[in-house]
XYZ file of C-alpha atoms in Angstrom:
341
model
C 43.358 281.335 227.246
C 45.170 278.572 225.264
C 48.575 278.549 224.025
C 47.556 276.969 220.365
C 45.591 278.042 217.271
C 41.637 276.894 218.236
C 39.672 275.037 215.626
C 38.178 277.703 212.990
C 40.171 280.817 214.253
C 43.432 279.602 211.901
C 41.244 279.991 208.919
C 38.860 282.813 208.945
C 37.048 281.620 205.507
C 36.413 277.780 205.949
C 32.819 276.865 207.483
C 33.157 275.297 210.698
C 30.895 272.161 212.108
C 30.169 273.027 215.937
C 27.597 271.227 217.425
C 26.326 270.063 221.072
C 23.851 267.446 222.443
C 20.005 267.741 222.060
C 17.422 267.486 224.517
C 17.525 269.287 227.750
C 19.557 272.614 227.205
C 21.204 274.493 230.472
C 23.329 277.879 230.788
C 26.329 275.595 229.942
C 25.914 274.742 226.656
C 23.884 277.536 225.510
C 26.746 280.020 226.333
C 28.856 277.793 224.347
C 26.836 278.410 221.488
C 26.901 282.001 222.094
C 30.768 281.982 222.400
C 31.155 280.414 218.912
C 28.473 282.440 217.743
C 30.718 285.875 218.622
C 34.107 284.257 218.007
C 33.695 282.539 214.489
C 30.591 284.069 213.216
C 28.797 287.375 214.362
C 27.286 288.737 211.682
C 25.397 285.390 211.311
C 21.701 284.907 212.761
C 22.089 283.327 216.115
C 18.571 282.436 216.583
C 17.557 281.881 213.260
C 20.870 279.831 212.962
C 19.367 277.002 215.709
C 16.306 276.921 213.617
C 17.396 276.526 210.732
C 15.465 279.046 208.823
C 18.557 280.465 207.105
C 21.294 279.555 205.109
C 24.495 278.042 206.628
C 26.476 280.796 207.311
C 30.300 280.122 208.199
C 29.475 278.688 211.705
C 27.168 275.340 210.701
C 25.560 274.781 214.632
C 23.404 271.701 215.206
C 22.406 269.942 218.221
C 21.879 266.378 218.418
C 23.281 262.801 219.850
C 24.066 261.156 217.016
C 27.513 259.870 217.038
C 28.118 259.756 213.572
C 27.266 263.271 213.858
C 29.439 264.105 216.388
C 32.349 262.555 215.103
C 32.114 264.702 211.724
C 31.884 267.722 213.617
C 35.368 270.009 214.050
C 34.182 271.305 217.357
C 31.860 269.269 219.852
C 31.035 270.466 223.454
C 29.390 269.424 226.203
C 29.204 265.645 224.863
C 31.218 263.501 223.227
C 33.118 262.259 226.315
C 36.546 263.775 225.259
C 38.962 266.382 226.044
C 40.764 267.097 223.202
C 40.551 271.076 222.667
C 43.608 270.507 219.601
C 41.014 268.407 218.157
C 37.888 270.651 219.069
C 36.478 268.247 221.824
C 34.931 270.194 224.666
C 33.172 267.356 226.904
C 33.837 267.858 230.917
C 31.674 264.298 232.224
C 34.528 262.488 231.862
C 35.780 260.899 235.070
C 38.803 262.477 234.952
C 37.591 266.209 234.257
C 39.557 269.086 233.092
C 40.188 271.732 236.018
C 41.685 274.972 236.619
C 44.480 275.832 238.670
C 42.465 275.665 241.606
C 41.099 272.616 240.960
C 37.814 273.804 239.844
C 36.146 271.878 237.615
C 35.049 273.375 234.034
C 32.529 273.647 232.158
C 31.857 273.047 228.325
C 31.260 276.966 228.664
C 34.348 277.539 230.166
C 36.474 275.552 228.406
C 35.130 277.229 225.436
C 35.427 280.498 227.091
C 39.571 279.306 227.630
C 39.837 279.528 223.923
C 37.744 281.685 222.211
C 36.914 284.117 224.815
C 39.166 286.851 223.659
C 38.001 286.812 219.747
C 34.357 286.610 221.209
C 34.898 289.768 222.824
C 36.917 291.151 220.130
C 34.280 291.098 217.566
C 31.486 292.204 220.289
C 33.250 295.315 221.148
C 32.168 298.486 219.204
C 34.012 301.154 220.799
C 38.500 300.974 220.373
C 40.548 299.123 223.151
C 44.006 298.412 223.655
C 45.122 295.310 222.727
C 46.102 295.276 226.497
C 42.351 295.308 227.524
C 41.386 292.492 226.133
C 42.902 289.976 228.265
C 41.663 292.361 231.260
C 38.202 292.566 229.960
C 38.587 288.037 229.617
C 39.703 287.714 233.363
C 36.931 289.790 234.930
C 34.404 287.664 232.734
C 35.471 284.748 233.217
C 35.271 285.310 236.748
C 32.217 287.151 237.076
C 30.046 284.928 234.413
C 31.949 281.903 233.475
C 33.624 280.518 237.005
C 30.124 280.608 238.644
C 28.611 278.355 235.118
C 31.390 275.965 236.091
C 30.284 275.813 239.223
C 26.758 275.801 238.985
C 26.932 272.957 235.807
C 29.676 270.628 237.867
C 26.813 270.677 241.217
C 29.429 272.508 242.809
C 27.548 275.528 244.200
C 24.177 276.206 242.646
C 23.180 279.448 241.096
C 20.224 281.352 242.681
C 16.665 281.651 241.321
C 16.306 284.527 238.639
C 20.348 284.212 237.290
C 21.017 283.656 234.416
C 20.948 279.387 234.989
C 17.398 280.327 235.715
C 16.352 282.263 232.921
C 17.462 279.563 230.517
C 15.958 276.944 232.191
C 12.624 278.772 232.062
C 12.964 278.758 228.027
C 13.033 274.446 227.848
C 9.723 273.231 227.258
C 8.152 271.702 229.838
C 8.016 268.193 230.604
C 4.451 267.012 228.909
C 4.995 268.821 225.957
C 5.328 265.651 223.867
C 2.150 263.807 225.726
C 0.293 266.842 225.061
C 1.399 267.977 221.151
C 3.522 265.191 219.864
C 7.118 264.511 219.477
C 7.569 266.756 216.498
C 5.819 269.596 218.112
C 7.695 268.984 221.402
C 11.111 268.939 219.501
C 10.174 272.159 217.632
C 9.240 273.834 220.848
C 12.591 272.681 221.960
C 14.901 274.779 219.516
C 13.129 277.606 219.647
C 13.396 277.427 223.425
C 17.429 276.990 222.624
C 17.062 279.987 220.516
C 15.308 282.125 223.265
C 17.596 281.279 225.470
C 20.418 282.020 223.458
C 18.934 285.707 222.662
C 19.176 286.003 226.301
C 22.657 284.805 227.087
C 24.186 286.567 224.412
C 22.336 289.804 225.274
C 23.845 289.341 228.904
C 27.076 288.695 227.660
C 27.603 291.505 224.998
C 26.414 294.020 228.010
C 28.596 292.279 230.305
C 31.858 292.787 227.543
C 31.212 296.573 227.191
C 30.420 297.267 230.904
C 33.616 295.911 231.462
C 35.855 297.823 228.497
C 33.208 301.066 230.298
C 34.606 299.885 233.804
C 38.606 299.864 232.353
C 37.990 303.369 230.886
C 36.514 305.071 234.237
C 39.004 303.712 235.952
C 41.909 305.964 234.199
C 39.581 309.286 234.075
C 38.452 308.452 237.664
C 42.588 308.339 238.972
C 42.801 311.440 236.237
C 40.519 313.603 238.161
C 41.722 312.451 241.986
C 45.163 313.275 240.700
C 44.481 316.665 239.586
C 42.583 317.210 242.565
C 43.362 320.622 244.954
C 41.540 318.734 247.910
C 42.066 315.204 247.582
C 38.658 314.540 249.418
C 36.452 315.951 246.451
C 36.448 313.621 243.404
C 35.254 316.354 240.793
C 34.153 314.240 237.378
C 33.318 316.089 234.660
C 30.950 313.027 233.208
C 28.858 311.199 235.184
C 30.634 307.549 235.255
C 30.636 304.766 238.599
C 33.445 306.222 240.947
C 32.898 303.775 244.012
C 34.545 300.296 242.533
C 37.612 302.917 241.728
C 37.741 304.701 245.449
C 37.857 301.112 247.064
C 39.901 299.218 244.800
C 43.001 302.065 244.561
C 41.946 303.463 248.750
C 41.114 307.026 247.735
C 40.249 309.338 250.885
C 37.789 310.794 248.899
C 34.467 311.991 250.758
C 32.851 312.901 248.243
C 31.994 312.682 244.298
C 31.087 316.135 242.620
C 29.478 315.314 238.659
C 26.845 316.183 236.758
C 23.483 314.833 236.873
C 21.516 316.075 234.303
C 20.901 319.594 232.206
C 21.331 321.916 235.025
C 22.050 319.954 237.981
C 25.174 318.735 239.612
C 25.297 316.568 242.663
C 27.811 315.758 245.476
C 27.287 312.490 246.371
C 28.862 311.165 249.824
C 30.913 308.194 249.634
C 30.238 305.334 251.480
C 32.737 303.767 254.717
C 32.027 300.426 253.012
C 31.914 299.735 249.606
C 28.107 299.142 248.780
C 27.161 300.008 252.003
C 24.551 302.960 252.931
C 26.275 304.828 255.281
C 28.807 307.973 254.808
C 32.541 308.743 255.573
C 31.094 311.858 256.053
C 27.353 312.851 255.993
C 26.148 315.856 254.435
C 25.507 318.711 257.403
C 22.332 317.677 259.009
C 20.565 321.438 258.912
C 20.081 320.609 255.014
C 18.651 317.781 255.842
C 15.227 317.100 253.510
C 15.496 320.848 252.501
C 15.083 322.186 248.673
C 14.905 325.025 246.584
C 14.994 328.709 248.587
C 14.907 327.151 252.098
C 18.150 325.083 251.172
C 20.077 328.097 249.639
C 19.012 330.243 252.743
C 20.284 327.221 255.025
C 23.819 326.563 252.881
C 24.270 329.813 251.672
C 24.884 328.414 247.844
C 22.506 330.530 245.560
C 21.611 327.871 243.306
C 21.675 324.691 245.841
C 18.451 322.689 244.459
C 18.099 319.717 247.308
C 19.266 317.786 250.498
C 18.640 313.920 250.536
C 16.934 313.462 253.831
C 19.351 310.408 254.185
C 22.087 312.825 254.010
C 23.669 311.145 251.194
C 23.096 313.683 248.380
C 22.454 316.678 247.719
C 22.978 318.814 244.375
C 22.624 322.620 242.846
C 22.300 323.675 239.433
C 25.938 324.710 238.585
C 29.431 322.356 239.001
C 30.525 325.486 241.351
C 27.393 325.783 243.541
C 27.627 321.735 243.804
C 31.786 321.701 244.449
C 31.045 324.841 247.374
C 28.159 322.485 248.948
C 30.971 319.918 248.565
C 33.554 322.285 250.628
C 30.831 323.448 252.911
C 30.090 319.966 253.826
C 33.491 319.352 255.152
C 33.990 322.693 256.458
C 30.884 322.110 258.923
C 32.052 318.452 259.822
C 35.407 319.797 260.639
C 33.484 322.576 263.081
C 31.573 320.326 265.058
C 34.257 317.389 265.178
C 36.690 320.255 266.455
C 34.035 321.475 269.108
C 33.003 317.580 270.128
């Protein structure tokens, strides 16, 4: 995040001239666009935008070598050869490149990302957040989406076949389009393939931004719900919302996570010894193993228990207090054989 006023967010009304190089288009650049896109204009078309099939809206994108062209624009990434983000220059070939703290080299995208990240996710945000969240909301992007680009773009470590690198390299045309339809044709197919792939990136990366503001808000009713908690080893939520990245992270002793499910059902789900992993701090009693309905309710004794998860992972009944006694069951069998082992 920068420390000074970026090109076009000091005045909200003037257009602004962003443009980066033509021909071959990679995740890099094309998340650029979609950063400017969200930060400085996002109630413009962002396809239509690239092909220039509607009006200039405030954010005037182009893409193109020309360096008459580039030196009119206010903002330039990904060519140019300069470092000068004051100026609006967002090149990173330069032998001396601009790096992180760690020494990781950037991006275009992530220099871009540096300074407009937080208004792009500001105006794609629908749902209220704290000031607070938003730099939050910018770290775990940046690291999750961003850091790997940088990679990736600088031949550092390569993304792997069907991420998002992938899926934008599928949208350039491929490589005998002009020998087979002509350079017009060829350079045609070529923005539209920009505009595809922009579609995509930005539909990853609005997702991405509310998964994460979803993330920061499970987090407090997830710590809620553990600290109101008579047994500290049954999470009881009363929305179904992830729990496991919350368990981990903060080292709840939970067992296990009590929510509903659907209309009528309410599951107890055991949590894993590992986050991600398969297994069970504790598995559900093995005599309910694979059972359901009446043979399950006979087994637990819970009237309305529904079903057993032959994996011993899950296991649900049609009411929160059938599922929280399956829940208390559970435990209360574990402790009986562990105490007789």
């Amino acid at each position: 995040m920068s420390n000074y006023t970026p090109v076009g967010l000091g005045n909200e009304a003037a257009t602004v001239k962003a443009l980066t190089h033509s021909g071959n288009f990679h995740v890099d650049e094309t998340l650029g666009y979609v950063i400017l896109h969200y930060a400085l204009a996002p109630h413009g078309d962002l396809r239509d935008r690239v092909l220039g099939t509607v009006p200039t809206d405030r954010l005037d994108f182009g893409r193109t070598r020309s360096p008459e062209r580039i030196r009119a624009a206010d903002i330039v990434f990904d060519v140019g050869g300069i470092y000068d983000p004051q100026k609006g220059r967002y090149d990173h070939h330069m032998k001396d490149k601009p790096l992180r703290e760690d020494g990781t080299p950037y991006s275009a995208a992530g220099l871009l990302w540096k300074d407009y990240g937080i208004a792009a996710i500001r105006n794609i945000l629908k749902a209220p957040v704290d000031d607070a969240a938003l730099p939050i909301i910018w770290q775990a992007i940046d690291k999750s989406l961003v850091l790997p680009i940088d990679l990736d773009d600088n031949g550092v470590v390569k993304l792997e076949k069907l991420s998002l690198a992938d899926i934008v390299s599928s949208c350039r045309p491929v490589w005998d389009t002009a020998e087979l339809y002509g350079p017009e044709e060829a350079a045609m197919r070529e923005s539209v393939g920009f505009a595809d792939a922009a579609c995509a990136v930005a539909g990853y990366l609005v997702n991405t931004v509310d998964r994460v503001r979803a993330s920061l808000k499970a987090t407090d009713r997830v710590l809620e719900a553990y600290a109101n908690a008579q047994d500290k080893r049954i999470l009881v939520m009363e929305t179904g919302m992830p729990t496991e990245k919350v368990i981990f992270e903060h080292d709840l002793p939970v067992v296990y996570v009590v929510s509903p499910a659907a209309p009528g059902r309410w599951n107890v789900k055991a949590v894993p010894p590992v986050r991600g992993d398969f297994g069970q701090r504790v598995s559900l009693p093995e005599a309910w193993r694979g059972l359901d309905g009446e043979a399950l309710a006979k087994v637990s004794g819970v009237a309305d228990a529904v079903f057993a998860h032959p994996a011993r992972f899950i296991c649900g009944a049609g009411s929160r207090e059938g599922a929280l006694e399956m829940a208390r069951l559970a435990l209360e069998i574990d402790a009986s054989q562990n105490k007789g082992a």
